[in-house]
PDB file of C-alpha atoms in Angstrom:
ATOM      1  CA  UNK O   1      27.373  38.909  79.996  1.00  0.00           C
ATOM      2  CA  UNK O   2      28.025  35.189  80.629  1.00  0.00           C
ATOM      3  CA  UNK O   3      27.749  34.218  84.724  1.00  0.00           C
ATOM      4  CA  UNK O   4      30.718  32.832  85.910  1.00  0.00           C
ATOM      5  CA  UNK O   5      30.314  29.273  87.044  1.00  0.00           C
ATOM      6  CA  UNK O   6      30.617  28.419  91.369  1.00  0.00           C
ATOM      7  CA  UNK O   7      33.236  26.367  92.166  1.00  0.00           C
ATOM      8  CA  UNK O   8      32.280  23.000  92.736  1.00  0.00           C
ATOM      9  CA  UNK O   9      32.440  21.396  96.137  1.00  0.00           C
ATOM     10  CA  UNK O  10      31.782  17.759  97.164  1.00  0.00           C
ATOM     11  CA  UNK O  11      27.779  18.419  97.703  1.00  0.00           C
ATOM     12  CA  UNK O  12      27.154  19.693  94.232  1.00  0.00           C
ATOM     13  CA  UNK O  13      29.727  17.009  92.088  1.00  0.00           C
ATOM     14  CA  UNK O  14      28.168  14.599  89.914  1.00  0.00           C
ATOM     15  CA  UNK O  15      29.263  12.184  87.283  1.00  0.00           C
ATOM     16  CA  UNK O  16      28.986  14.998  84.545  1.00  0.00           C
ATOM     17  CA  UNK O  17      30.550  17.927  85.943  1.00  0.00           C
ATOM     18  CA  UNK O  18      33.738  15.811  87.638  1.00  0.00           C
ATOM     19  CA  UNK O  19      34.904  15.306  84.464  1.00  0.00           C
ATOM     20  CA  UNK O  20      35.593  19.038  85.037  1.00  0.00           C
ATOM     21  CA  UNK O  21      38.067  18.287  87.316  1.00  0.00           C
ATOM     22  CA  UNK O  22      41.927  17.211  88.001  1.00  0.00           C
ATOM     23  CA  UNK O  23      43.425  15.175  90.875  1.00  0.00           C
ATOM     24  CA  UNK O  24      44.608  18.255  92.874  1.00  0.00           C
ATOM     25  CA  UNK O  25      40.459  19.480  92.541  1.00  0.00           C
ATOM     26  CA  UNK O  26      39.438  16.097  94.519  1.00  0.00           C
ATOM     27  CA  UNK O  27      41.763  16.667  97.377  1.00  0.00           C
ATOM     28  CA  UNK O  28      41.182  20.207  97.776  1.00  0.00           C
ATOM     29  CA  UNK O  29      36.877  19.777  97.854  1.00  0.00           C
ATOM     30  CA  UNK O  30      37.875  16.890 100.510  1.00  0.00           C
ATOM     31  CA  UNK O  31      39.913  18.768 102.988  1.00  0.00           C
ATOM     32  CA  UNK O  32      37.094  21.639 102.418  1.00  0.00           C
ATOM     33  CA  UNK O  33      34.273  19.247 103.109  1.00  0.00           C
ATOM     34  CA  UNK O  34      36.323  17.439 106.276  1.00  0.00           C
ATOM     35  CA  UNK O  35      34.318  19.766 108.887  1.00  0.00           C
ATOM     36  CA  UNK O  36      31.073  19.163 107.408  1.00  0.00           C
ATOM     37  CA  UNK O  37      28.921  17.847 109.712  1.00  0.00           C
ATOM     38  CA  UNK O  38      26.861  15.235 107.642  1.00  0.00           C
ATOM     39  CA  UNK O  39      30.519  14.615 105.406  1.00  0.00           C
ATOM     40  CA  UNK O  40      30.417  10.683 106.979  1.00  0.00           C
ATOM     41  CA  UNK O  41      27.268   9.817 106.025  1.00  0.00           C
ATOM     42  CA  UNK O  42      27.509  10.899 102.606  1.00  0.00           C
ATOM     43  CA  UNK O  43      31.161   9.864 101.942  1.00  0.00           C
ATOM     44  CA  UNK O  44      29.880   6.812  99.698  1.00  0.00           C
ATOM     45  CA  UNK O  45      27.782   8.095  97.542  1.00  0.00           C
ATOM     46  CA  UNK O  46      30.861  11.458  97.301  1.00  0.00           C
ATOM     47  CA  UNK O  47      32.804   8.257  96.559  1.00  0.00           C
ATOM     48  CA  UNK O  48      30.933   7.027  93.942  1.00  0.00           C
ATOM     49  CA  UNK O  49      31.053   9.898  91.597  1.00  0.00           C
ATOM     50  CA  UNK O  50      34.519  10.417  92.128  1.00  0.00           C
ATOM     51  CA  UNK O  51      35.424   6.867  90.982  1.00  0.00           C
ATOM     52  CA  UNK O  52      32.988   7.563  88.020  1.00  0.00           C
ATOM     53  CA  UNK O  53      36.085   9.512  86.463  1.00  0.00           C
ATOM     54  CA  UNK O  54      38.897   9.040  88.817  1.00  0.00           C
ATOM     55  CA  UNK O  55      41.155   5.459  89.951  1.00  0.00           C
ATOM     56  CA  UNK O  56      41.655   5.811  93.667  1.00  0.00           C
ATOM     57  CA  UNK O  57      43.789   3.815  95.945  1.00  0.00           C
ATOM     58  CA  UNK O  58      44.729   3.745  99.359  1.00  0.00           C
ATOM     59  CA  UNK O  59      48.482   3.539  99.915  1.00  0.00           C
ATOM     60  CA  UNK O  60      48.634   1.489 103.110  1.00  0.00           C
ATOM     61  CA  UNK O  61      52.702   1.594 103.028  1.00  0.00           C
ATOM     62  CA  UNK O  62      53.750   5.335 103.374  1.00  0.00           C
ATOM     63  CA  UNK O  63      57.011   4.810 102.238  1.00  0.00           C
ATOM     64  CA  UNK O  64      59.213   7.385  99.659  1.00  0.00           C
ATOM     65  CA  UNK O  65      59.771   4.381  97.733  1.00  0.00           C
ATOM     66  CA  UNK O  66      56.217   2.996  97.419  1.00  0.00           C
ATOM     67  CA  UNK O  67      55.022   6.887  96.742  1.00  0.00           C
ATOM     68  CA  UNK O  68      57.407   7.448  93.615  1.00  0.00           C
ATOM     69  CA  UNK O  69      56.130   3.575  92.089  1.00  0.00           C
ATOM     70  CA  UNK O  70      52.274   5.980  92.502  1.00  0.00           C
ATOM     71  CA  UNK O  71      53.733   8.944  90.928  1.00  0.00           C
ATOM     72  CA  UNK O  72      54.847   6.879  88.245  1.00  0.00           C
ATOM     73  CA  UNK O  73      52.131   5.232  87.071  1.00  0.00           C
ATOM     74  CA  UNK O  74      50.802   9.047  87.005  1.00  0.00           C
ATOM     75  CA  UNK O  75      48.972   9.148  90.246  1.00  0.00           C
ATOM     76  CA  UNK O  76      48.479  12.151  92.509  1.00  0.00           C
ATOM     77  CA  UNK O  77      49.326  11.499  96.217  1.00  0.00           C
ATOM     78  CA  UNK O  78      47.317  13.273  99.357  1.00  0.00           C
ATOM     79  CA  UNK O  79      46.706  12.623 102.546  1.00  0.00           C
ATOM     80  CA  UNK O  80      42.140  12.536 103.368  1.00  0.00           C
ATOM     81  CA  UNK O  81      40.783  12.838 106.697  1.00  0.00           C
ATOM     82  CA  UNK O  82      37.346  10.952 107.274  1.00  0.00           C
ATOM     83  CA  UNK O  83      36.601  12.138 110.548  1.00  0.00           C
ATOM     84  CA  UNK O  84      38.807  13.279 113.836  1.00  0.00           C
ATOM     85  CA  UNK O  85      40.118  10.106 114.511  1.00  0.00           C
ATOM     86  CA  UNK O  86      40.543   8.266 110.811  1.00  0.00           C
ATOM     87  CA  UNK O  87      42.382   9.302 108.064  1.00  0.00           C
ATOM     88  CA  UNK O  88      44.261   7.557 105.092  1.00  0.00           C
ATOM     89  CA  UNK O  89      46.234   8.630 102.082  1.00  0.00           C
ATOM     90  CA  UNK O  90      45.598   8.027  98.830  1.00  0.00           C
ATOM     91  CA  UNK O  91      46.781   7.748  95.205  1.00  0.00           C
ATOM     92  CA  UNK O  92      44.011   9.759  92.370  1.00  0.00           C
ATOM     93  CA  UNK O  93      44.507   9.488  88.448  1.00  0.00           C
ATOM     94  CA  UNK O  94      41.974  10.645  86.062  1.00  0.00           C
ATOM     95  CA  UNK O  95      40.486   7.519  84.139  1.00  0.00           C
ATOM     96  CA  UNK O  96      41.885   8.385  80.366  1.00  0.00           C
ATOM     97  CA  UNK O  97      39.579   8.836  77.733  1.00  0.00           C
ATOM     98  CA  UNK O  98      41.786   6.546  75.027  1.00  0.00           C
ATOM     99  CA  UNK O  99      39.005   4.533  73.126  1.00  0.00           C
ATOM    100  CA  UNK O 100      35.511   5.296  72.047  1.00  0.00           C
ATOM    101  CA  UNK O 101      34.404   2.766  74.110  1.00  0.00           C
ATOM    102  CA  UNK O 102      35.946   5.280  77.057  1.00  0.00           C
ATOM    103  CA  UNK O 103      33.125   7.303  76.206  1.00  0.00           C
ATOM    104  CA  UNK O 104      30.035   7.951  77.821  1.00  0.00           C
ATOM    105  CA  UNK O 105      26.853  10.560  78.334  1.00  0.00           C
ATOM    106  CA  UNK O 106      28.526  11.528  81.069  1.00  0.00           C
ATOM    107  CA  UNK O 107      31.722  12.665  79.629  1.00  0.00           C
ATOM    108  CA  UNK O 108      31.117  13.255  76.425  1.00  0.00           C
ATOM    109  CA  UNK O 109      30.452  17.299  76.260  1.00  0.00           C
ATOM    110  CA  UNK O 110      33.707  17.382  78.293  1.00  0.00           C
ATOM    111  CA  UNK O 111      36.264  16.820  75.741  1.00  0.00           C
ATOM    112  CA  UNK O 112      37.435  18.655  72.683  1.00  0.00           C
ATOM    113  CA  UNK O 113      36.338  17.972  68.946  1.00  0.00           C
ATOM    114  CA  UNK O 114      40.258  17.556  68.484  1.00  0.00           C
ATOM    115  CA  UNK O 115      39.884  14.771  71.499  1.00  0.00           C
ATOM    116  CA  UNK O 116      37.432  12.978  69.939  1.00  0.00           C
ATOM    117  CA  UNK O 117      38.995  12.731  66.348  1.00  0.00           C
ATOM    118  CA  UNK O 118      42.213  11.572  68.226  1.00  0.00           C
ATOM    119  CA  UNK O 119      40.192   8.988  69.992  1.00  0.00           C
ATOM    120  CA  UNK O 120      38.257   8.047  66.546  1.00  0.00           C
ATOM    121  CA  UNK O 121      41.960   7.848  64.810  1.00  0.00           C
ATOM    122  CA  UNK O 122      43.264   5.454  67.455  1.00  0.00           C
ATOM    123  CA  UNK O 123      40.126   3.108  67.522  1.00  0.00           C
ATOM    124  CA  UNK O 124      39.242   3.401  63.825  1.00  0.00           C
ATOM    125  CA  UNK O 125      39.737   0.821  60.986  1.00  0.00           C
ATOM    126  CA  UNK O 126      36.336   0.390  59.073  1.00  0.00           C
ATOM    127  CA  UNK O 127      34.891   3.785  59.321  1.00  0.00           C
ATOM    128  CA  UNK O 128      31.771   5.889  60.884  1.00  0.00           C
ATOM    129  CA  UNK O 129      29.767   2.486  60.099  1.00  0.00           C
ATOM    130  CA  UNK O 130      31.818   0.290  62.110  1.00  0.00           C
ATOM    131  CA  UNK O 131      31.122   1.918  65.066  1.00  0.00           C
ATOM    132  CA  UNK O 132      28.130   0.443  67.268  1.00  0.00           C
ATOM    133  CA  UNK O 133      24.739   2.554  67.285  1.00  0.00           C
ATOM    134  CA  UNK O 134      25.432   3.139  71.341  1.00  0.00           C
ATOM    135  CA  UNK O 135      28.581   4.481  70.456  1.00  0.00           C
ATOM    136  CA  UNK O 136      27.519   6.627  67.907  1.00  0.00           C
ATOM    137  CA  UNK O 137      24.450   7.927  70.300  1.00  0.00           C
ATOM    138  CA  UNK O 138      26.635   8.542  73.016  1.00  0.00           C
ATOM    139  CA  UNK O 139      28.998  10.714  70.132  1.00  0.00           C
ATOM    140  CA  UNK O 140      26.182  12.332  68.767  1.00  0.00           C
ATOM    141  CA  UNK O 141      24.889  13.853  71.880  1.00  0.00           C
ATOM    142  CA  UNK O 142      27.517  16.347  72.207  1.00  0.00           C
ATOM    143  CA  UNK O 143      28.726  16.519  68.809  1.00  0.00           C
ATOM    144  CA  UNK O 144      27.850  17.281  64.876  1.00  0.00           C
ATOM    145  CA  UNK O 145      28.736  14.593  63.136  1.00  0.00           C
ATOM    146  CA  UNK O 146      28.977  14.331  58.727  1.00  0.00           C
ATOM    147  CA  UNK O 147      30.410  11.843  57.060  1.00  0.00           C
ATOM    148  CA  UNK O 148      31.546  12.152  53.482  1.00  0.00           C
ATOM    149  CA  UNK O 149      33.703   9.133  50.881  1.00  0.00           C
ATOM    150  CA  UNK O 150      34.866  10.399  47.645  1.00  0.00           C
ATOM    151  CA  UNK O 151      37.985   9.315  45.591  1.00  0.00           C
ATOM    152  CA  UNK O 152      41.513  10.886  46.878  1.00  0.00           C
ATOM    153  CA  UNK O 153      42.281  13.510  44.557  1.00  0.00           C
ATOM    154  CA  UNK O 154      38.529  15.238  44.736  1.00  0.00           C
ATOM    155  CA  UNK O 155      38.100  14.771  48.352  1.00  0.00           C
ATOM    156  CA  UNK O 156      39.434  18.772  49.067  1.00  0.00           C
ATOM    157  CA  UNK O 157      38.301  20.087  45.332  1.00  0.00           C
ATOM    158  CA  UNK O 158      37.953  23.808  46.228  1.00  0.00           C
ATOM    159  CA  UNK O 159      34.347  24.647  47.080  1.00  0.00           C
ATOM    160  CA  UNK O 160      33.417  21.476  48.040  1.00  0.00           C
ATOM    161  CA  UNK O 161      32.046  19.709  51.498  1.00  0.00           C
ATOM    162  CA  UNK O 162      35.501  19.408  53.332  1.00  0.00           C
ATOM    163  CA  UNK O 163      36.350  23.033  52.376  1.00  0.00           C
ATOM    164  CA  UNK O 164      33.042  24.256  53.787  1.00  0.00           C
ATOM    165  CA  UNK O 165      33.038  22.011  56.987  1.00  0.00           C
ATOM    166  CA  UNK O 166      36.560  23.187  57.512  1.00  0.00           C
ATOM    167  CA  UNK O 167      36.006  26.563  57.349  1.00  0.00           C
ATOM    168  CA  UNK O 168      33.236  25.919  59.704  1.00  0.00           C
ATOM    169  CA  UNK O 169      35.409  24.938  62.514  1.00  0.00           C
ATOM    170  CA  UNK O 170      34.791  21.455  62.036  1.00  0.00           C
ATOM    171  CA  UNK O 171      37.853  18.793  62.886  1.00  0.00           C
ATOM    172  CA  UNK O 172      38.350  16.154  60.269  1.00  0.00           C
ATOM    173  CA  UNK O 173      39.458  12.545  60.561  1.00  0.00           C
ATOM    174  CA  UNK O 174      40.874  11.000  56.642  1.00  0.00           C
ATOM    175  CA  UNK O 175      40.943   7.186  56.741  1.00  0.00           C
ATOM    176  CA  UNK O 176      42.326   5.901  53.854  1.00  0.00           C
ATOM    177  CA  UNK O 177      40.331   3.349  51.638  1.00  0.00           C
ATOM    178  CA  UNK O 178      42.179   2.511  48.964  1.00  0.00           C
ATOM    179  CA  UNK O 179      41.992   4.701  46.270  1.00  0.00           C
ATOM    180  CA  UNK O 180      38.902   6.224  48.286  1.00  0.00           C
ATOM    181  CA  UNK O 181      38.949   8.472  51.473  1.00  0.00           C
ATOM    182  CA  UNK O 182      36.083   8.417  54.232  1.00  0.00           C
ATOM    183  CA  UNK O 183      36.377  11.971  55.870  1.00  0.00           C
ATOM    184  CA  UNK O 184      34.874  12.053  59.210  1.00  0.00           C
ATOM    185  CA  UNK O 185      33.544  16.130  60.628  1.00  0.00           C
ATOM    186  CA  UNK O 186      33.077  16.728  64.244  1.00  0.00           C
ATOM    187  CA  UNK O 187      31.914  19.850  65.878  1.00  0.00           C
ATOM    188  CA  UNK O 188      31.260  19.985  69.505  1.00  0.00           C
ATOM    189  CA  UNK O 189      27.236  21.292  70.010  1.00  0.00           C
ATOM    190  CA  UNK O 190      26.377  24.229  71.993  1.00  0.00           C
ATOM    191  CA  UNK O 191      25.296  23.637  75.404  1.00  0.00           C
ATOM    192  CA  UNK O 192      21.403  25.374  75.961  1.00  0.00           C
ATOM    193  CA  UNK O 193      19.931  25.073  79.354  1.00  0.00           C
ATOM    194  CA  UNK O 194      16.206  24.438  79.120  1.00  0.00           C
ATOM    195  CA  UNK O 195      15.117  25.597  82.368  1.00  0.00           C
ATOM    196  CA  UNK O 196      12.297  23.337  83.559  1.00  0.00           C
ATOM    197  CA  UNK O 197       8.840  24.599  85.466  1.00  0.00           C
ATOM    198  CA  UNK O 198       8.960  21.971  88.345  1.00  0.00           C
ATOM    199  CA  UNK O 199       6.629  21.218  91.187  1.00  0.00           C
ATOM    200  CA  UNK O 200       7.356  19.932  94.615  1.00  0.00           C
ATOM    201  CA  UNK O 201       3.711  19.033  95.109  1.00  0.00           C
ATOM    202  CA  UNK O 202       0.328  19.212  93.969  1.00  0.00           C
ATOM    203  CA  UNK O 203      -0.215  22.263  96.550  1.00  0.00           C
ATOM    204  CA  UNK O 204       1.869  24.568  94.534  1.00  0.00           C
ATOM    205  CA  UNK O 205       0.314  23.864  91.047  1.00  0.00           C
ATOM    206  CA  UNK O 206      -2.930  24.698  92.675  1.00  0.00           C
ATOM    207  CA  UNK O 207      -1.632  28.210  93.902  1.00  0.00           C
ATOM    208  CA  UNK O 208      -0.452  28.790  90.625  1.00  0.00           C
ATOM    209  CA  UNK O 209      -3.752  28.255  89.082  1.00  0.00           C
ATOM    210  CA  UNK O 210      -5.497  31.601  90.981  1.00  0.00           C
ATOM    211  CA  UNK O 211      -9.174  30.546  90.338  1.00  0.00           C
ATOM    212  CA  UNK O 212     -10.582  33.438  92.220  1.00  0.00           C
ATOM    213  CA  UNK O 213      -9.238  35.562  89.255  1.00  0.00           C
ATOM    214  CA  UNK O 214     -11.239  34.144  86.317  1.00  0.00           C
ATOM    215  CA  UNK O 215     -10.188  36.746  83.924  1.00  0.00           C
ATOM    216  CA  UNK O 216      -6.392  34.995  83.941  1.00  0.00           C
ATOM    217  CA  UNK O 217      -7.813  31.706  83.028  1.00  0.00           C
ATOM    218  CA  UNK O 218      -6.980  30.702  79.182  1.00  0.00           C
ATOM    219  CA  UNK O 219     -10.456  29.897  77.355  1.00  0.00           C
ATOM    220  CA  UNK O 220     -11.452  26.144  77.349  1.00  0.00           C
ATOM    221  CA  UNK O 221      -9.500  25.107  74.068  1.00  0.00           C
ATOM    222  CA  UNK O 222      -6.671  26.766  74.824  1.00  0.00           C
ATOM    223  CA  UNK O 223      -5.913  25.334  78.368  1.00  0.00           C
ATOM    224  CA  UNK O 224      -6.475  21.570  76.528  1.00  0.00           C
ATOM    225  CA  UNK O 225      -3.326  23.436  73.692  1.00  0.00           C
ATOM    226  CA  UNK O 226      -1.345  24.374  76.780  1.00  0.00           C
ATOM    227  CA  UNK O 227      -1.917  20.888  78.476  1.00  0.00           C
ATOM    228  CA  UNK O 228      -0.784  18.864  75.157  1.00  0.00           C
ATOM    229  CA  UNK O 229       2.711  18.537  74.895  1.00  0.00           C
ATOM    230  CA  UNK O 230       1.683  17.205  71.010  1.00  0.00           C
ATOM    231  CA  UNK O 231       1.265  20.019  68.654  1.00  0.00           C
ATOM    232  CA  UNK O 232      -0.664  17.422  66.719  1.00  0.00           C
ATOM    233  CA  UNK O 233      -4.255  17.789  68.946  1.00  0.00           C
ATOM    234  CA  UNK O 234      -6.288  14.588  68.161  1.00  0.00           C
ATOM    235  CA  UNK O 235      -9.742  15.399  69.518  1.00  0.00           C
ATOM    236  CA  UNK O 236     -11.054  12.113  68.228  1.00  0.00           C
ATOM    237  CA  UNK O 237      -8.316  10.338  70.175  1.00  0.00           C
ATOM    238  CA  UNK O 238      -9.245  12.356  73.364  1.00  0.00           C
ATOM    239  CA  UNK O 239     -12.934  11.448  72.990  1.00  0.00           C
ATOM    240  CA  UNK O 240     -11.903   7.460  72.230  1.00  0.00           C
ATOM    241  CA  UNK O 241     -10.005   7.678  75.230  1.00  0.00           C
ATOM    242  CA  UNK O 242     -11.994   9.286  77.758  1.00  0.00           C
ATOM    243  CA  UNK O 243     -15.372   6.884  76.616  1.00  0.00           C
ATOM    244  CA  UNK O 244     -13.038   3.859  77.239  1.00  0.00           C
ATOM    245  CA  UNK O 245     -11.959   4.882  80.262  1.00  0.00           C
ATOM    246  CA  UNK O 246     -15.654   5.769  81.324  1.00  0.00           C
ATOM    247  CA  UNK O 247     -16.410   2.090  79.820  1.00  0.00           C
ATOM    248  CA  UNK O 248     -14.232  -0.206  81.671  1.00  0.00           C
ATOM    249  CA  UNK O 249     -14.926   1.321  85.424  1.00  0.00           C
ATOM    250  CA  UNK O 250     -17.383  -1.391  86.863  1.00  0.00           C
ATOM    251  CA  UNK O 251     -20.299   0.128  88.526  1.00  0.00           C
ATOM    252  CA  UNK O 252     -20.547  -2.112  91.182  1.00  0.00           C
ATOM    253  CA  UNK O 253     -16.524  -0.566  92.405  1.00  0.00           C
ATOM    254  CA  UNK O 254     -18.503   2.577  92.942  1.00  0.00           C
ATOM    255  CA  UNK O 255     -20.642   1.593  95.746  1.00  0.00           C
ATOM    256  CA  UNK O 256     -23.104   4.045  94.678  1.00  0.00           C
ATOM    257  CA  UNK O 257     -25.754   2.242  97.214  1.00  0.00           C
ATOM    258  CA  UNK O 258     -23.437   2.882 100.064  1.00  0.00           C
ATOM    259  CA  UNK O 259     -23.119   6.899  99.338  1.00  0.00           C
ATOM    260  CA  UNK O 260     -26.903   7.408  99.166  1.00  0.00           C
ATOM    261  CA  UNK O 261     -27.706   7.442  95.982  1.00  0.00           C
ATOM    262  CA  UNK O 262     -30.241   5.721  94.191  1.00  0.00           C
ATOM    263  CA  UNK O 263     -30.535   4.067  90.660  1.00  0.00           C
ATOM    264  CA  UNK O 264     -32.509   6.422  89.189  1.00  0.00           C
ATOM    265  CA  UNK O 265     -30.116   9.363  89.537  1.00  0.00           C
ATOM    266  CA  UNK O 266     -30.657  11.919  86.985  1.00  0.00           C
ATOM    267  CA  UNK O 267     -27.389  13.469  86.278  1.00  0.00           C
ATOM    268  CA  UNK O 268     -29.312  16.383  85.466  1.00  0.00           C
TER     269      UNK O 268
END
């Protein structure tokens, strides 16, 4: 059963998830987050990530007529409170995602496959390859992307890519090039969550390693497998690296006179 998400509130926006959000959102989380007693000294950096999605401007003339010129230009009107004694009213619009170059990491897994080929049709002249690689990284991180030219009249030949890719639920964007056609698939990726084993400190990694129990500790080899984020173990590159290491510590940083020890210390 899927959890249902918590509703988002000024202390847990950020420049992804406000794309979540519409104008009448931002002024309900502010009147919510008025009372909140550290709500001034965090009302820049709430700022911040609002503007990261949304135009705001103060209306200093509170006037019907100066209001409706707002409204026109598509911009929600409310009045915000900064503290008991300040407040202000402002005009919010959504910053519209129109061109590709509208599009960032940020908002990218927040519009529609139908979005993007809109925004793709209205930008487009030479194709998939005349977009910049940037462009195409910030597409490709929240979408399938296949690309496909063949001439006109065998571009939807039953059985063939576009039927399949259709089928598939992916949108399609047909540019015309001459006698060719450059079909364009999108197909918005699924969203995993890759929950991450984090430590505040180095305290809590030790009490996680429990070396009074010996019997839980992995054998030798295995705890160097664990420790490797490369399946590819190089134990010759381990060795190289640990002898160079060794190698380039000058003795004389040591201070091994100073600790008690003598020159003829036998390891052993």
């Amino acid at each position: 059963m899927r959890q249902e998400k918590k509703a988002l509130t000024l202390k847990t926006l950020t420049k992804s998830n406000v794309w979540d959000l519409q104008e009448n959102d931002i002024f309900r989380m502010w009147e919510a987050a008025e009372k909140d007693a550290d709500m001034k000294d965090n009302m820049r950096h709430y700022l911040d990530v609002i503007k990261s999605a949304f135009d705001i401007e103060e209306i200093k003339i509170d006037k019907p007529e100066v209001i409706k010129k707002y409204e026109a230009r598509g911009f929600k009107v409310g009045q915000v409170r900064f503290d008991e004694e300040s407040k202000a009213k402002w005009g919010i619009k959504k910053r519209p995602i129109l061109r590709v170059t509208d599009l960032t990491y940020e908002n990218i897994r927040h519009i529609s496959a139908a979005k993007l080929i809109e925004v793709l049709d209205r930008n487009f002249g030479g194709g998939w390859d005349s977009l910049s690689q940037s462009i195409k990284d910030i597409i490709e991180s929240g979408f399938d992307i296949s690309t496909t030219t063949l001439p006109k009249d065998r571009l939807r030949k039953p059985g063939g890519m576009y039927e399949k890719k259709v089928n598939d639920g992916f949108e399609v964007l047909e540019i015309a090039k001459g006698l060719w056609v450059e079909a364009i698939f999108a197909k918005a990726k699924p969203e995993i969550e890759r929950p991450r084993m984090k430590y505040d400190d180095m305290d809590d990694l030790d009490d996680d390693r429990d070396m009074d129990n010996e019997e839980d500790l992995p054998e030798e080899e295995d705890r160097f497998e664990d420790e490797d984020d490369d399946d590819d173990y190089d134990e010759d590159k381990l060795t190289e690296e640990s002898y160079r290491t060794t190698y380039e510590t000058d003795p004389e940083d040591l201070n091994l006179e100073a600790e008690g020890m003598s020159d003829d210390y036998d390891e052993d």
